[in-house]
XYZ file of C-alpha atoms in Angstrom:
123
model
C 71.605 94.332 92.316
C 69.401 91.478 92.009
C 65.722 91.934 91.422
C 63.168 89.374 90.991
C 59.648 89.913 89.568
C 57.206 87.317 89.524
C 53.947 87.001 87.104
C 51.250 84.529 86.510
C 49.129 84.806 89.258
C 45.276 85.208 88.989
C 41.880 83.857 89.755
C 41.314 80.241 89.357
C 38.340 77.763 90.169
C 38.820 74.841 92.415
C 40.441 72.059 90.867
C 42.345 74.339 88.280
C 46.014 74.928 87.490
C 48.313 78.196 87.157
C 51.988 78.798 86.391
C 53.981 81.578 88.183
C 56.905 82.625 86.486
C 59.983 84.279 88.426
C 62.263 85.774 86.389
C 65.652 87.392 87.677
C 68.245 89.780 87.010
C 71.222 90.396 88.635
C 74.226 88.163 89.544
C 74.787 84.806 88.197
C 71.204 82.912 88.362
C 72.407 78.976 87.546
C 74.030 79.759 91.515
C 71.298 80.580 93.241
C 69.241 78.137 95.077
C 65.512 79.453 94.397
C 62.083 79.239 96.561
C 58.533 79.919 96.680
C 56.746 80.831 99.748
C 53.225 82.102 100.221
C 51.005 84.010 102.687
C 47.271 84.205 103.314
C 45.559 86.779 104.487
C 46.158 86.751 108.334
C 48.783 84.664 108.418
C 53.006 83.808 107.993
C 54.542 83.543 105.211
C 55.251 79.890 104.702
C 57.615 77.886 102.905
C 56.192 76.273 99.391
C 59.182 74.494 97.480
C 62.916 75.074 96.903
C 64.818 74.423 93.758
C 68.954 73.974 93.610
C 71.150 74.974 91.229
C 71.567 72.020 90.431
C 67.841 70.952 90.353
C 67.388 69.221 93.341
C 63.620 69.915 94.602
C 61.679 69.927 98.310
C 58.461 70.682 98.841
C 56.058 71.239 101.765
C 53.533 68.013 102.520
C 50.906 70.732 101.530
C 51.361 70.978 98.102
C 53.741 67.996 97.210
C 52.373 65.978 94.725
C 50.007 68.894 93.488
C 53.022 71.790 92.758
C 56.406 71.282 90.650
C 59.387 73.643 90.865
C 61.600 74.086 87.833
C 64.304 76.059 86.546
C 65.181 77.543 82.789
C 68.836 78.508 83.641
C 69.277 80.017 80.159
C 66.085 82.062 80.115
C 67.180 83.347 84.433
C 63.652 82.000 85.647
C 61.835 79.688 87.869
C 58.866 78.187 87.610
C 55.844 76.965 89.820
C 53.567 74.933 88.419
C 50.338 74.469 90.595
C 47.595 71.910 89.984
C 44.514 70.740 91.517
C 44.445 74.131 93.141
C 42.023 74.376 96.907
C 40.896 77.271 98.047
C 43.545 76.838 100.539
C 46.131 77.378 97.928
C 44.823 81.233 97.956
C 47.459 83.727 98.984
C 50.479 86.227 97.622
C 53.228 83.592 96.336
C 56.337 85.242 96.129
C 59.846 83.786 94.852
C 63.451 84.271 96.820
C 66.722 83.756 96.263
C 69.977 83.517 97.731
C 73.882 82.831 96.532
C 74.566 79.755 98.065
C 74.255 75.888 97.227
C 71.886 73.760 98.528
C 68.332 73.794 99.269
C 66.651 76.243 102.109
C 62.983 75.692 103.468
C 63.269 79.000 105.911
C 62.791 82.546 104.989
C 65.410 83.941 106.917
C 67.723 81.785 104.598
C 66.854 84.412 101.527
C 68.390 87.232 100.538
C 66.563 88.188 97.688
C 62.536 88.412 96.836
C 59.634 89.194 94.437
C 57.157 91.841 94.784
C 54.525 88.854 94.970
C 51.498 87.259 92.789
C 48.183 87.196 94.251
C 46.586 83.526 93.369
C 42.781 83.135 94.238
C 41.280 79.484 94.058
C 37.579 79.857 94.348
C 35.302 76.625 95.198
């Protein structure tokens, strides 16, 4: 069974930075292409950034430039590191993951997910 809890969320002011940590057990991790999606109050979940096995990144316009995905294959996690946060940014981030190569920008595409973080960006 593969579980996935995530951590590092909080309140932040405008302009600020957090890291979510995503750390998994279960199965063979270095495999698994990872993501981070997110969801405001009142609205879908949306796609944030995907991570490889093999490293390769994508992001969504909205946050590229601001938000870096990485990966610590020995320690089973992924990463999300958000700067210059907007209030915008506020919502439940939550990581997936599924078995396969490649990178995957739709929900649907994930097998496995987080409880979620709640991350708060006040102005």
């Amino acid at each position: 069974q593969v579980q996935l809890v995530e951590s590092g969320g909080g309140l932040v002011q405008a302009g600020g930075s957090l890291r979510l940590s995503c750390a998994v057990s279960g199965g063979t991790f270095s495999n698994y292409a990872m993501g981070w999606f997110r969801q405001a109050p009142g609205k879908e979940r949306e796609f944030v950034t995907t991570i490889s096995g093999r490293g390769i990144t994508y992001y969504a316009d909205s946050v590229k430039g601001r938000f870096t995905i990485s990966r610590d294959n020995a320690k089973n996690t992924v990463y999300l590191q958000a700067n210059s946060l907007k209030p915008e940014d506020t919502a439940v981030y939550y990581c997936a993951a599924n078995g396969r190569r490649g990178i995957y920008t739709s929900s649907g595409a994930y097998d496995y997910w987080g409880q979620g973080t709640q991350v708060t960006v006040s102005s």
